[in-house]
Short mmCIF file of C-alpha atoms in Angstrom, two decimals:
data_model
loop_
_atom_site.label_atom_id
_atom_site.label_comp_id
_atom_site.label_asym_id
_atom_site.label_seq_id
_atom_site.Cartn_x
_atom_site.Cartn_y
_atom_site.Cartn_z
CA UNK A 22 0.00 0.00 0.00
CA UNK A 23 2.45 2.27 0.88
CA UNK A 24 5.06 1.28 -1.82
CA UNK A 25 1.57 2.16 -4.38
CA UNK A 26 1.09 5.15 -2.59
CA UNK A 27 5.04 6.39 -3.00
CA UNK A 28 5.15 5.12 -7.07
CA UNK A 29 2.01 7.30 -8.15
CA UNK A 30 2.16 10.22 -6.12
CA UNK A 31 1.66 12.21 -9.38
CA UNK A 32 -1.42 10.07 -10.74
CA UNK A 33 -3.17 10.58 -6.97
CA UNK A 34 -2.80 14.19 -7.37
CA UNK A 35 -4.18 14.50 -10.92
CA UNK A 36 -7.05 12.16 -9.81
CA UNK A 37 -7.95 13.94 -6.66
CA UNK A 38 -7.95 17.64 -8.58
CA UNK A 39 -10.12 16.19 -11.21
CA UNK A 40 -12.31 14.91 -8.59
CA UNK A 41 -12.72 17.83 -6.45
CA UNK A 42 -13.30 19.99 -9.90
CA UNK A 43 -15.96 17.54 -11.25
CA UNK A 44 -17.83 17.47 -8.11
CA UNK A 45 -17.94 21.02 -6.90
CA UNK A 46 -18.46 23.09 -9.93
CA UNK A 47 -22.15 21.45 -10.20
CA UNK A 48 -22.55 22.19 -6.42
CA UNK A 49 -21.78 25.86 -7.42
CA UNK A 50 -24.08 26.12 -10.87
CA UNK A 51 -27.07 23.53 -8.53
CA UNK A 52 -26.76 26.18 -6.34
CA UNK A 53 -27.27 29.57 -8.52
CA UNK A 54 -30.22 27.47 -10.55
CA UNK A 55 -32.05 26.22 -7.98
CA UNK A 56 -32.14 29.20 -5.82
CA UNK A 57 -34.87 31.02 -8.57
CA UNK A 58 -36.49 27.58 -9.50
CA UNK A 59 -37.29 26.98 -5.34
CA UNK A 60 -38.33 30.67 -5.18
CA UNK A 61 -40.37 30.51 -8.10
CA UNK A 62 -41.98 27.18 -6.47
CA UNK A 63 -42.69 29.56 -3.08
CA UNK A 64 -43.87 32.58 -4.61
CA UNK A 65 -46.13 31.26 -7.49
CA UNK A 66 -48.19 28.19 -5.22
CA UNK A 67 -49.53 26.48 -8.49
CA UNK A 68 -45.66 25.80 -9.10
CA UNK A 69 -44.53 24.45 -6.11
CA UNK A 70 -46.26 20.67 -6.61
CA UNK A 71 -45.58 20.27 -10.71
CA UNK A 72 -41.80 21.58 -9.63
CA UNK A 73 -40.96 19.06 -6.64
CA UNK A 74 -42.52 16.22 -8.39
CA UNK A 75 -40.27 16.99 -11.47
CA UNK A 76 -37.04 17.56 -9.26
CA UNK A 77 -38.22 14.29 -7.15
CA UNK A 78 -38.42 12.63 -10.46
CA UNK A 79 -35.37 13.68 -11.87
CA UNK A 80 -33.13 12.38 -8.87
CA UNK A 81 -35.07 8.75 -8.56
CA UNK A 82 -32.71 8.48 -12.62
CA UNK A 83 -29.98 6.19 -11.53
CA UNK A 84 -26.26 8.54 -11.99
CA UNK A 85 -24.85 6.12 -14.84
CA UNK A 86 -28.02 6.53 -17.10
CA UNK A 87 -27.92 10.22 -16.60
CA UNK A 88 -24.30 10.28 -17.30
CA UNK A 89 -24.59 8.23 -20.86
CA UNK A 90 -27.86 9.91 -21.76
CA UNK A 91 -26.48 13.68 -21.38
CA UNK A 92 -24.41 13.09 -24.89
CA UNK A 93 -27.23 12.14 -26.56
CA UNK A 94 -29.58 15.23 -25.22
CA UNK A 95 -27.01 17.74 -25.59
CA UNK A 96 -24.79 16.53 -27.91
CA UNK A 97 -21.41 16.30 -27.12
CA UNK A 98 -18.90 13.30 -26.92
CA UNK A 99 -19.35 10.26 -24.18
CA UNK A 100 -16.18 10.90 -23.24
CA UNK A 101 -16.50 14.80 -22.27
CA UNK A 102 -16.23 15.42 -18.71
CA UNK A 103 -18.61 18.26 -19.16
CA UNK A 104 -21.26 14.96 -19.02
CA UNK A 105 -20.38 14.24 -15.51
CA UNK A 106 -20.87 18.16 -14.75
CA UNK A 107 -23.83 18.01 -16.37
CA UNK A 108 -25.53 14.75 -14.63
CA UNK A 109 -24.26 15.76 -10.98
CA UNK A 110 -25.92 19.63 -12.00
CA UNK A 111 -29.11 17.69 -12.33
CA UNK A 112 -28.91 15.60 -9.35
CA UNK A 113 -27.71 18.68 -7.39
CA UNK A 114 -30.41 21.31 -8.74
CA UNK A 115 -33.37 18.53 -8.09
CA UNK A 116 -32.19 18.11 -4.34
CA UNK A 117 -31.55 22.10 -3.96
CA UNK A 118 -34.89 23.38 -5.70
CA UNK A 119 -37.17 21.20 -2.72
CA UNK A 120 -34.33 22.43 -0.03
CA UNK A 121 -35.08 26.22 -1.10
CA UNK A 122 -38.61 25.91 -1.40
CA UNK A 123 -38.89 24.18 2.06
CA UNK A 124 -36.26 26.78 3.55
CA UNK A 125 -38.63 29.45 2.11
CA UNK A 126 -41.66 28.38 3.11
CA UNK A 127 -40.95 27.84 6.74
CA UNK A 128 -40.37 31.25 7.14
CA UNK A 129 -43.15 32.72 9.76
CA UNK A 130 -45.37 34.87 7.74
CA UNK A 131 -45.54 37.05 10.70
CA UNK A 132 -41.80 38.11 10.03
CA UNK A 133 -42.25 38.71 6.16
CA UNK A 134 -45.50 41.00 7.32
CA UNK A 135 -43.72 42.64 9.45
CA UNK A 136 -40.40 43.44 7.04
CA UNK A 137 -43.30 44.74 5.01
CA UNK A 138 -44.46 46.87 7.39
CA UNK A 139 -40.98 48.52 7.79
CA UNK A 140 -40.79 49.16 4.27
CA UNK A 141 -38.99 46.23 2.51
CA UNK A 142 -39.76 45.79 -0.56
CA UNK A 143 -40.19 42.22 -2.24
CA UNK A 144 -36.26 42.01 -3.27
CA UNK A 145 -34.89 43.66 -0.56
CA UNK A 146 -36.97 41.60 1.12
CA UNK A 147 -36.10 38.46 0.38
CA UNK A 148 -32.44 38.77 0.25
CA UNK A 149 -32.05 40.34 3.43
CA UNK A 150 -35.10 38.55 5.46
CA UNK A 151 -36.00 35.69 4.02
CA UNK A 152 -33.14 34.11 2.68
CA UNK A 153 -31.12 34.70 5.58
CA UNK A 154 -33.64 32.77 7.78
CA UNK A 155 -34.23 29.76 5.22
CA UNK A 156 -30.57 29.71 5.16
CA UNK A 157 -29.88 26.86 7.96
CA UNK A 158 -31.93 24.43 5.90
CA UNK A 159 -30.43 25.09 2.72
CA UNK A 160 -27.47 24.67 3.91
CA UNK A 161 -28.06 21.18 5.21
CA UNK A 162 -29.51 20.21 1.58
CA UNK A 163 -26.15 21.57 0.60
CA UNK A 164 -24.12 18.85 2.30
CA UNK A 165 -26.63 16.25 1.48
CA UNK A 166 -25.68 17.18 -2.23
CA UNK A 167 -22.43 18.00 -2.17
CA UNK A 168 -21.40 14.80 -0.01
CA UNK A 169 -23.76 12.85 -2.57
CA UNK A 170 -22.09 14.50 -5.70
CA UNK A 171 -18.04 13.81 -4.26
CA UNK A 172 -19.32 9.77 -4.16
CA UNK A 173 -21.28 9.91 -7.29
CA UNK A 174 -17.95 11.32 -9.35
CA UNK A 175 -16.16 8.41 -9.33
CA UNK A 176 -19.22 6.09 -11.38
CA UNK A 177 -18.00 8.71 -14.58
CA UNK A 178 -14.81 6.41 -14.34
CA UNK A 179 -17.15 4.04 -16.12
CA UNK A 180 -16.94 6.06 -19.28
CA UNK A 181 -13.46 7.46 -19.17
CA UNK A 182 -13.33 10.48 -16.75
CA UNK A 183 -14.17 10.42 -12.73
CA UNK A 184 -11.35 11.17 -10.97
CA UNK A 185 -10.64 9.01 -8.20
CA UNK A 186 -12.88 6.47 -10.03
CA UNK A 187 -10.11 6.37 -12.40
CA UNK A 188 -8.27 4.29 -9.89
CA UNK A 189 -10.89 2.12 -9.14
CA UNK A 190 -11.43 0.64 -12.46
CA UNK A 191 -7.48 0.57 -12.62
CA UNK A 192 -7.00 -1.78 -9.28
CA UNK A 193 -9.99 -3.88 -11.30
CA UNK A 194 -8.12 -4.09 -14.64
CA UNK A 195 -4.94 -5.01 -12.26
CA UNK A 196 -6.47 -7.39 -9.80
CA UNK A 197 -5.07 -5.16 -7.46
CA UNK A 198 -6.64 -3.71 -4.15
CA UNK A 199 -3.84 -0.67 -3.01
CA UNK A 200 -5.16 2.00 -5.90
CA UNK A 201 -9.24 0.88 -4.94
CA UNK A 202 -8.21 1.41 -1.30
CA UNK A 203 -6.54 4.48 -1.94
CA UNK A 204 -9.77 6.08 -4.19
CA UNK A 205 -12.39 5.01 -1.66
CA UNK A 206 -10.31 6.74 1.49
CA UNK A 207 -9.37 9.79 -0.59
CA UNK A 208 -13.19 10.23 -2.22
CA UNK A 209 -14.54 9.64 1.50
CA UNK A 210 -11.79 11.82 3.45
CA UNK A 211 -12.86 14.76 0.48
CA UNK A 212 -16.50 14.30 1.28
CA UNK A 213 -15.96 14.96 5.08
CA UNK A 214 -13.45 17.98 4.52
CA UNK A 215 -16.44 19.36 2.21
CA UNK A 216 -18.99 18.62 4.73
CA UNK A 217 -16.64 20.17 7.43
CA UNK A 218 -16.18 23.12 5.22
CA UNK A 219 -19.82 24.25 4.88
CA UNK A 220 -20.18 23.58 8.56
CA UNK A 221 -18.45 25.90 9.24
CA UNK A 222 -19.14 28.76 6.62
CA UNK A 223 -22.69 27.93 7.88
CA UNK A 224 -21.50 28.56 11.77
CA UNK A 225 -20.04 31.75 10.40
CA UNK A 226 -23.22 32.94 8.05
CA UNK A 227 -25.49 31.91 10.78
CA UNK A 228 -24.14 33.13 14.16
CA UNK A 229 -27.96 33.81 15.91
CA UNK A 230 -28.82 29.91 15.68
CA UNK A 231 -25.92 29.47 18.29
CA UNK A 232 -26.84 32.28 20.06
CA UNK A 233 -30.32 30.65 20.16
CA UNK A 234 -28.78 27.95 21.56
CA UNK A 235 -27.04 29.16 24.51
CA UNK A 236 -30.48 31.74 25.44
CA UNK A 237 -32.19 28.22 25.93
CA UNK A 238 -29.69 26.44 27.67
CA UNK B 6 -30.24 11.92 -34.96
CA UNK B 7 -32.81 9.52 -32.59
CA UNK B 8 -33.48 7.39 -35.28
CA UNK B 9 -30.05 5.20 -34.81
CA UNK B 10 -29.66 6.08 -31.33
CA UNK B 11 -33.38 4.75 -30.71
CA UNK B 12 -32.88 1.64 -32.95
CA UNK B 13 -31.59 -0.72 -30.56
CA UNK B 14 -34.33 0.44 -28.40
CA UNK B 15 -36.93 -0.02 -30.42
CA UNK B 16 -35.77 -3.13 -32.12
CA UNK B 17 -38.48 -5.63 -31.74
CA UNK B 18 -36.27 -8.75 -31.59
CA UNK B 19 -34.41 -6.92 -28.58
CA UNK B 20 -37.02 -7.66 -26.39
CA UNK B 21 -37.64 -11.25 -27.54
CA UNK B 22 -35.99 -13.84 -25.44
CA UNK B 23 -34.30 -16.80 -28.07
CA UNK B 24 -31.45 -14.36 -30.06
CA UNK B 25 -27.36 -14.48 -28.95
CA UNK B 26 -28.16 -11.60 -26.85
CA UNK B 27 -30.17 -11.40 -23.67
CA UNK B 28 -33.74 -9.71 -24.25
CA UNK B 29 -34.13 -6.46 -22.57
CA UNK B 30 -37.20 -7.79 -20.27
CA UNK B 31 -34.78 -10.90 -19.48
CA UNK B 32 -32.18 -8.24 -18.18
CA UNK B 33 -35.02 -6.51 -16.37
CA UNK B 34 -36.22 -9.27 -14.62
CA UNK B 35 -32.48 -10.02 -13.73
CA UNK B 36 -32.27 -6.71 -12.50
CA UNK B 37 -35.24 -6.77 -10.45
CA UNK B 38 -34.41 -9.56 -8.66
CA UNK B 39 -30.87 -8.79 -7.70
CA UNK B 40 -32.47 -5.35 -6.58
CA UNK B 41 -35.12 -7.46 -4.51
CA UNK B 42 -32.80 -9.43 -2.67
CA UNK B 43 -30.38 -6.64 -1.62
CA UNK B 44 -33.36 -4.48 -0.39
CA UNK B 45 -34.76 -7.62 1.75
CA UNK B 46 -31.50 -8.44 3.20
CA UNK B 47 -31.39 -4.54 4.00
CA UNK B 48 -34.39 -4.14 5.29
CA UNK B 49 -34.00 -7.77 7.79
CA UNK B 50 -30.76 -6.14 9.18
CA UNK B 51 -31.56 -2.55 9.01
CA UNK B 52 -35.37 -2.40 10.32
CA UNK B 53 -34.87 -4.17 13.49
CA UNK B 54 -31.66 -2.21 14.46
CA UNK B 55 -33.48 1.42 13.96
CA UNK B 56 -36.14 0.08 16.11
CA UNK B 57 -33.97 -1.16 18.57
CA UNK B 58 -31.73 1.86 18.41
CA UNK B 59 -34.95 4.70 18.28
CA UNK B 60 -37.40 2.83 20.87
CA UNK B 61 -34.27 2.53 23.51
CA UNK B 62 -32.04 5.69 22.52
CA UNK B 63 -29.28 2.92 22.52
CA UNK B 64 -26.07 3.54 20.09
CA UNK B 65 -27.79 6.35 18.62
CA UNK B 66 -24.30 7.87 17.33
CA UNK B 67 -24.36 4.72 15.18
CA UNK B 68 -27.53 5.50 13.42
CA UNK B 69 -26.63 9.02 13.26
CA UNK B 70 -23.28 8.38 11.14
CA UNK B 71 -24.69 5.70 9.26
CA UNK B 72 -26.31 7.76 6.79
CA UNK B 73 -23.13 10.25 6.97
CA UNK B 74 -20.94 7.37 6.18
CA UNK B 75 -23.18 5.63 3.53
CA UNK B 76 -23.17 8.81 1.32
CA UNK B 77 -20.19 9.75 1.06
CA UNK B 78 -19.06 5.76 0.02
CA UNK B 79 -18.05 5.84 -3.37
CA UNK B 80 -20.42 2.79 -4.54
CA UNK B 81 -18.38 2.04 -7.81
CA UNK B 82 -14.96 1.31 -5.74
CA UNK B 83 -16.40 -0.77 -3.29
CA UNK B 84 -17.99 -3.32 -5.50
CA UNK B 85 -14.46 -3.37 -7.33
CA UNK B 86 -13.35 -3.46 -3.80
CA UNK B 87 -14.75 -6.79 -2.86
CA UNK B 88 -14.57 -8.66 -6.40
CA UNK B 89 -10.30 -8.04 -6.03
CA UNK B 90 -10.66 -9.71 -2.81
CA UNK B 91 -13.40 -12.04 -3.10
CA UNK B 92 -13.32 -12.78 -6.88
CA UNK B 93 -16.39 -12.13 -9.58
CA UNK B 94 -19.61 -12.58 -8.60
CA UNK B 95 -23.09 -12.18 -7.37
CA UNK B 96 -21.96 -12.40 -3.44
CA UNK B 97 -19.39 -9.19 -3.41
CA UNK B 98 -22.01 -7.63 -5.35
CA UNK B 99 -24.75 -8.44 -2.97
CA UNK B 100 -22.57 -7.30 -0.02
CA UNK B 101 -22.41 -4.04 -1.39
CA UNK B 102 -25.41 -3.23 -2.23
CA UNK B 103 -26.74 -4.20 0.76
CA UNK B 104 -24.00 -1.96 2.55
CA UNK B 105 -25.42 0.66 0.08
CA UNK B 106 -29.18 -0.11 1.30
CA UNK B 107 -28.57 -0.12 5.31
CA UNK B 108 -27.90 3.95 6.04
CA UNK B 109 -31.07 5.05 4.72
CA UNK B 110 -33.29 2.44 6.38
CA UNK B 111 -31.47 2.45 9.78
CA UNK B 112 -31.36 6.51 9.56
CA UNK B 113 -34.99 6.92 8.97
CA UNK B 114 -36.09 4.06 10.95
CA UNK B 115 -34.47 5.87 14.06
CA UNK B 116 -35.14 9.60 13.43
CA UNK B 117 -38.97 7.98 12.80
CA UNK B 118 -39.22 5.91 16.16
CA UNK B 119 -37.47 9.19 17.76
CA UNK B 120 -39.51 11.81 17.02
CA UNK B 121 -42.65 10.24 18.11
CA UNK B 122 -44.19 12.63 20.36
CA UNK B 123 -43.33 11.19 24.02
CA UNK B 124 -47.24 12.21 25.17
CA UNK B 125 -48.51 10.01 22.93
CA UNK B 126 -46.01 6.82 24.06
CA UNK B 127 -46.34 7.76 27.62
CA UNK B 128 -50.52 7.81 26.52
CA UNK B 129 -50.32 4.18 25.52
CA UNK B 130 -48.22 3.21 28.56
CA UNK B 131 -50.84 4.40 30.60
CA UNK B 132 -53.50 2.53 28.93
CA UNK B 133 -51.50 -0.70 29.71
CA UNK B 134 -50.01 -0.75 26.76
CA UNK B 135 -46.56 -3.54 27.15
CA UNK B 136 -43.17 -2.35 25.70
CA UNK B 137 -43.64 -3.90 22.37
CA UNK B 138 -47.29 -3.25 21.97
CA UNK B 139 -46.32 0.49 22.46
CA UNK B 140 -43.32 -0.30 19.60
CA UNK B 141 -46.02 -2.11 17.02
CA UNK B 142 -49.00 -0.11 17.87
CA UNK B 143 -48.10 3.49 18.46
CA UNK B 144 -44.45 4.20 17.49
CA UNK B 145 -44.12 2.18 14.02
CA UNK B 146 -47.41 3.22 12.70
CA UNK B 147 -46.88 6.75 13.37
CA UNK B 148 -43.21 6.69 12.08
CA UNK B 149 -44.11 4.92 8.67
CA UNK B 150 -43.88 7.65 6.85
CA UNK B 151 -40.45 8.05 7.33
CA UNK B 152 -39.72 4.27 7.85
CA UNK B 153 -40.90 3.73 4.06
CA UNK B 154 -39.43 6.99 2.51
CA UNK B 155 -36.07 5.43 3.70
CA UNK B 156 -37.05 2.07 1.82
CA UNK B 157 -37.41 3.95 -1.01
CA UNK B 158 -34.28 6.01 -1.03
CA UNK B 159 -32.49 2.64 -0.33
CA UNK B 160 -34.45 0.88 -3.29
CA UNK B 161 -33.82 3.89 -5.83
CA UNK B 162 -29.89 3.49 -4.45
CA UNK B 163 -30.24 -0.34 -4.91
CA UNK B 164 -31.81 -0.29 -8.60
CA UNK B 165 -29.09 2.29 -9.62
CA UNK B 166 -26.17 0.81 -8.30
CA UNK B 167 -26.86 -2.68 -9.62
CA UNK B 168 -26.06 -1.34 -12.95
CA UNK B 169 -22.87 -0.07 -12.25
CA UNK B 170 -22.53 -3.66 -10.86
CA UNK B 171 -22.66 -4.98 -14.21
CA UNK B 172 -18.98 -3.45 -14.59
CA UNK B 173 -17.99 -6.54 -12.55
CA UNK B 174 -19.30 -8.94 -14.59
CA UNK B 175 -23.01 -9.50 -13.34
CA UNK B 176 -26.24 -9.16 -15.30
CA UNK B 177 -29.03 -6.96 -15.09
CA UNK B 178 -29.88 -3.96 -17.02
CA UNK B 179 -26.16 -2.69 -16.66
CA UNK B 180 -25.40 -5.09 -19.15
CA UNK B 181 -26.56 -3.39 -22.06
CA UNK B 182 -24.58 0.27 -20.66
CA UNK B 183 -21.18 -1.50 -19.85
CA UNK B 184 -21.41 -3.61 -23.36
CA UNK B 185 -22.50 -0.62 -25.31
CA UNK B 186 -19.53 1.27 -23.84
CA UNK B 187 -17.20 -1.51 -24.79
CA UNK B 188 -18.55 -2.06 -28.13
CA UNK B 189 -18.77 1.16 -29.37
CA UNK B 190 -22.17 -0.11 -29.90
CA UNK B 191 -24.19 3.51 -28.45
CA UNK B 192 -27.75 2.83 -29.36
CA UNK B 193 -27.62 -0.22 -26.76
CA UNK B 194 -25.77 2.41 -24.22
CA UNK B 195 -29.01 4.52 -24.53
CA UNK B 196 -31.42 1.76 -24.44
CA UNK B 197 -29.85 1.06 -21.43
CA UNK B 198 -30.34 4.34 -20.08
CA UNK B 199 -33.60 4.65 -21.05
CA UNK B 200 -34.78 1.24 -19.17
CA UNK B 201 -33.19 1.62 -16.28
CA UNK B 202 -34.78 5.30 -15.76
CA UNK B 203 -37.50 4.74 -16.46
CA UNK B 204 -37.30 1.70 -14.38
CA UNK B 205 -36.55 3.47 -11.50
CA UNK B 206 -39.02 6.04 -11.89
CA UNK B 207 -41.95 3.41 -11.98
CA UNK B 208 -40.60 1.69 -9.20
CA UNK B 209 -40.32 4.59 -7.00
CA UNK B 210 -44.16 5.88 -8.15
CA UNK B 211 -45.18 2.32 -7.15
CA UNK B 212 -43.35 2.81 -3.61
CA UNK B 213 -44.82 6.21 -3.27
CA UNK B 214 -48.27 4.29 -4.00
CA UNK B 215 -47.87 1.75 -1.70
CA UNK B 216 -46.67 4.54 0.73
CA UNK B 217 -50.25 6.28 0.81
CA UNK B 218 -51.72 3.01 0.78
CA UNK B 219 -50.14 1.84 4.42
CA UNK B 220 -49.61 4.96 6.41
CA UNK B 221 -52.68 6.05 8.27
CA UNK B 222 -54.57 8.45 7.00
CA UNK B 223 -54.49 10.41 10.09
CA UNK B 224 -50.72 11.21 9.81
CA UNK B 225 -50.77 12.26 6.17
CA UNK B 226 -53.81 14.89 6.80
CA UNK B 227 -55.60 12.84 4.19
CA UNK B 228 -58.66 12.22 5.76
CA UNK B 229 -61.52 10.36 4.35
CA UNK B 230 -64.45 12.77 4.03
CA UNK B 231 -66.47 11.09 6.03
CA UNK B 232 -64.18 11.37 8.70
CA UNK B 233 -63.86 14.96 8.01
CA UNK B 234 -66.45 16.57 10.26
CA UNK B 235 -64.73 14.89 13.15
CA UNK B 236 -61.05 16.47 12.24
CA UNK B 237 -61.09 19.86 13.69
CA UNK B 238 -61.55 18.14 17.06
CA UNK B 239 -58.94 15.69 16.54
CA UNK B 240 -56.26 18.48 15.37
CA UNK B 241 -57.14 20.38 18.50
CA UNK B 242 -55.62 18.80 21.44
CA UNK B 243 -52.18 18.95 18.81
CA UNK B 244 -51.69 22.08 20.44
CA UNK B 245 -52.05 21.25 23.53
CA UNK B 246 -48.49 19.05 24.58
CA UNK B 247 -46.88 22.22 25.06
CA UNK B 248 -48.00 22.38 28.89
CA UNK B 249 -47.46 18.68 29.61
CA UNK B 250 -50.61 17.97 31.00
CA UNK B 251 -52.00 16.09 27.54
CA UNK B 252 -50.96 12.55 28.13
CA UNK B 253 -54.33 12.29 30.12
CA UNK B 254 -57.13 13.19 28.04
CA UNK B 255 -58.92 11.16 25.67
CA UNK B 256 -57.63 8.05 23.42
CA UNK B 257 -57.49 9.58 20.01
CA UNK B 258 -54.94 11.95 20.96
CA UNK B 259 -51.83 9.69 20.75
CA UNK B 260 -52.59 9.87 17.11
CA UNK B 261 -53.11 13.37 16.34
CA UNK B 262 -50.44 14.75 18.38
CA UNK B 263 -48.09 12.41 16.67
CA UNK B 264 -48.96 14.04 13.37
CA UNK B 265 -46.37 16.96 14.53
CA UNK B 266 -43.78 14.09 15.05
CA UNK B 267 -43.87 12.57 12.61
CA UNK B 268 -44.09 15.48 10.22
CA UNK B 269 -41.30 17.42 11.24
#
């Protein structure tokens, strides 16, 4: 294991860049779609069904079909990473569009009235009352997706590109367990530093829900 | 453009059993079956731990992590994980999957049993109600909601991953994507795709079916409309658990008040 680990240093690293690119640049495009689609669902009610049923119905599509079947719908080669990007954009906007509308919708109507009553107007609004309180949840759909979307990168190795994945379907061609061993630790270590890393933007964004806290303890 | 990529697809003899090549309902049924047999093994393991775990807040850090831990598992390299070391396969396979399956069932099976509103379990205790009457009576059927939306992430999980299982050498519908890939051969890639979405999708509308079909009314807020006269009264004493004092009025409470449970 170690001896692998010292021989392909260089492979590792190119692996483990491609993975972290192909899994968090959806997570960044999921999350400036979905944030109009889930207000759209919130602020125009005959939406909000027809739009969660879609997004449910979008993520029950297994990841491999989505990943072969993006080439064909918006033609471009099998082999084009931007097919991963696409397929994990999909997954990521179907899970963030019911996460926004939820986080928007469990904001207490008394507090929107009453930003009203001060003035706000509907954009200034939202951005500065409503998202802020829907935050928390969307943030927790956010690591949901983004975990889901660092563990879903590696099935692209299947057609040519997924990062870590690559070194999966190289132990199998190899009968050989050290590079597997080494993909699964590095794509699960990379999900928990993301997960760790939105924790804590989300303790910095959100400092009242500790303060919460400690007033009721 | 849809015309070639369709053909294989649409190619009557493709879904004929009898040819060199499997039929595409062949690979279906194939595919069901391995999916049915992870799921159950799943579900035998995971359902009795959650209930275990939620009804006696015992190891509750494992139920917690599970799901943490079952994400972020990159599904691809542990099936190629356990066919190095076990060899090709249905078993490795199986093992897999069914690692794949357990997080969502345990995690939902727990957070379900937990967030049962204590009134209503303390309700049934005090109607004589023994430990696992109060488990199979009140806390399952008011956490089966969540209990089943767990069974069908882990069966949407299951159905997907068995195609990337076909990388390994098994059957099933990933057959037709991992052959396609290695033959060049990309109408079968998107028939392929095509099944096994849509596969998926009319398995999880049939889950969502069965879903409305075994949780209570009363938890959903889909009451008959006969019943509906009486609902105003039943959603009333919802509110009143804040104070404490609830656990002793009348018998339909347990379920009402679990509604906010079970729902949240």
């Amino acid at each position: 294991m170690i001896q692998y680990l010292q021989n392909n240093v260089a492979v590792i690293q190119a692996a483990l860049s491609q993975h972290v690119f192909l899994a968090l640049v959806p997570v960044l495009i999921g999350i400036v779609v979905s944030l109009p689609i889930g207000y759209l669902a919130v602020r125009f009610g005959f939406l909000y069904h027809p739009l969660l049923n879609l997004s449910g119905i979008l993520y029950a599509v297994p990841s491999i079909a989505l990943i072969v079947l993006v080439p064909t719908i918006v033609g471009i080669r099998i082999l084009s990473p931007l097919n991963i990007i696409i397929a994990l954009t999909v997954y990521t906007v179907a899970l963030l569009v019911r996460v926004v509308a939820d986080g928007l919708k469990s904001v207490d109507p008394l507090v929107t009235e009453a930003a009203s009553a001060m003035g706000y107007r509907r954009l200034r609004r939202l951005v500065s009352v409503e998202l802020p309180i829907a935050l928390p949840v969307m943030l927790a759909g956010l690591r949901v997706a983004t975990v889901a979307n660092v563990s879903l990168v590696s099935v692209g190795a299947l057609i040519g590109v997924g990062g870590l994945g690559a070194l999966f379907t190289r132990g199998q061609q190899l009968d050989y367990a050290p590079p597997i061993v080494v993909g699964i630790v590095l794509s699960v270590l990379l999900a928990a530093v993301c997960d760790g890393v939105i924790v804590l933007i989300q303790r910095r964004v959100t400092p009242w829900t500790r303060a919460a806290g400690r007033i009721a303890a | 453009m849809s015309d070639g990529l369709l053909g294989y697809l649409l190619d009557p003899a493709n879904w004929q059993g009898g040819g060199v090549r499997a039929s595409i309902p062949a690979l279906i049924g194939t595919h069901l079956w391995y999916t049915v047999q992870a799921l159950v093994v799943a579900a035998v393991i995971a359902l009795p731990l959650g209930l275990y775990i939620g009804h006696t807040g015992k190891g509750s850090f494992i139920a917690i992590n599970a799901a943490n831990a079952g994400r972020s598992l990159p599904t691809l390299g542990l099936i190629i994980l356990l066919v190095v070391i076990m060899g090709l396969g249905f078993g490795p396979v199986l093992i897999a999957l069914v690692v794949l399956a357990i997080p969502p069932i345990l995690t939902t099976t727990y957070a379900g049993i937990r967030a049962v509103d204590p009134a209503a379990i303390d309700a049934a205790r005090g109607m004589g109600m023994r430990p696992l009457q109060v488990l199979f009576k009140v806390e399952v059927p008011i956490a089966l909601p969540l209990i089943s939306s767990g069974l069908r992430n882990a069966l949407l999980q299951v159905v997907a991953t068995s195609t990337v299982a076909a990388y390994v050498g098994i059957g099933g519908l990933g057959r037709l994507l991992i052959d396609g890939l290695s033959l060049n051969d990309y109408g079968r890639v998107v028939a392929g795709a095509v099944v096994v979405a849509a596969l998926a999708i009319v398995l999880d509308l049939l889950a969502a079916g069965t879903q409305r079909l075994v949780v209570s009314p009363g938890l959903t807020g889909r009451i008959p409309r006969r019943l509906r006269r009486a609902a105003p009264a039943a959603s009333a004493p919802a509110l009143a658990p804040a104070d404490g004092v609830a656990a002793t009025t009348s018998t339909p409470e347990p379920v009402s008040s679990g509604r906010d449970g079970a729902s949240s």
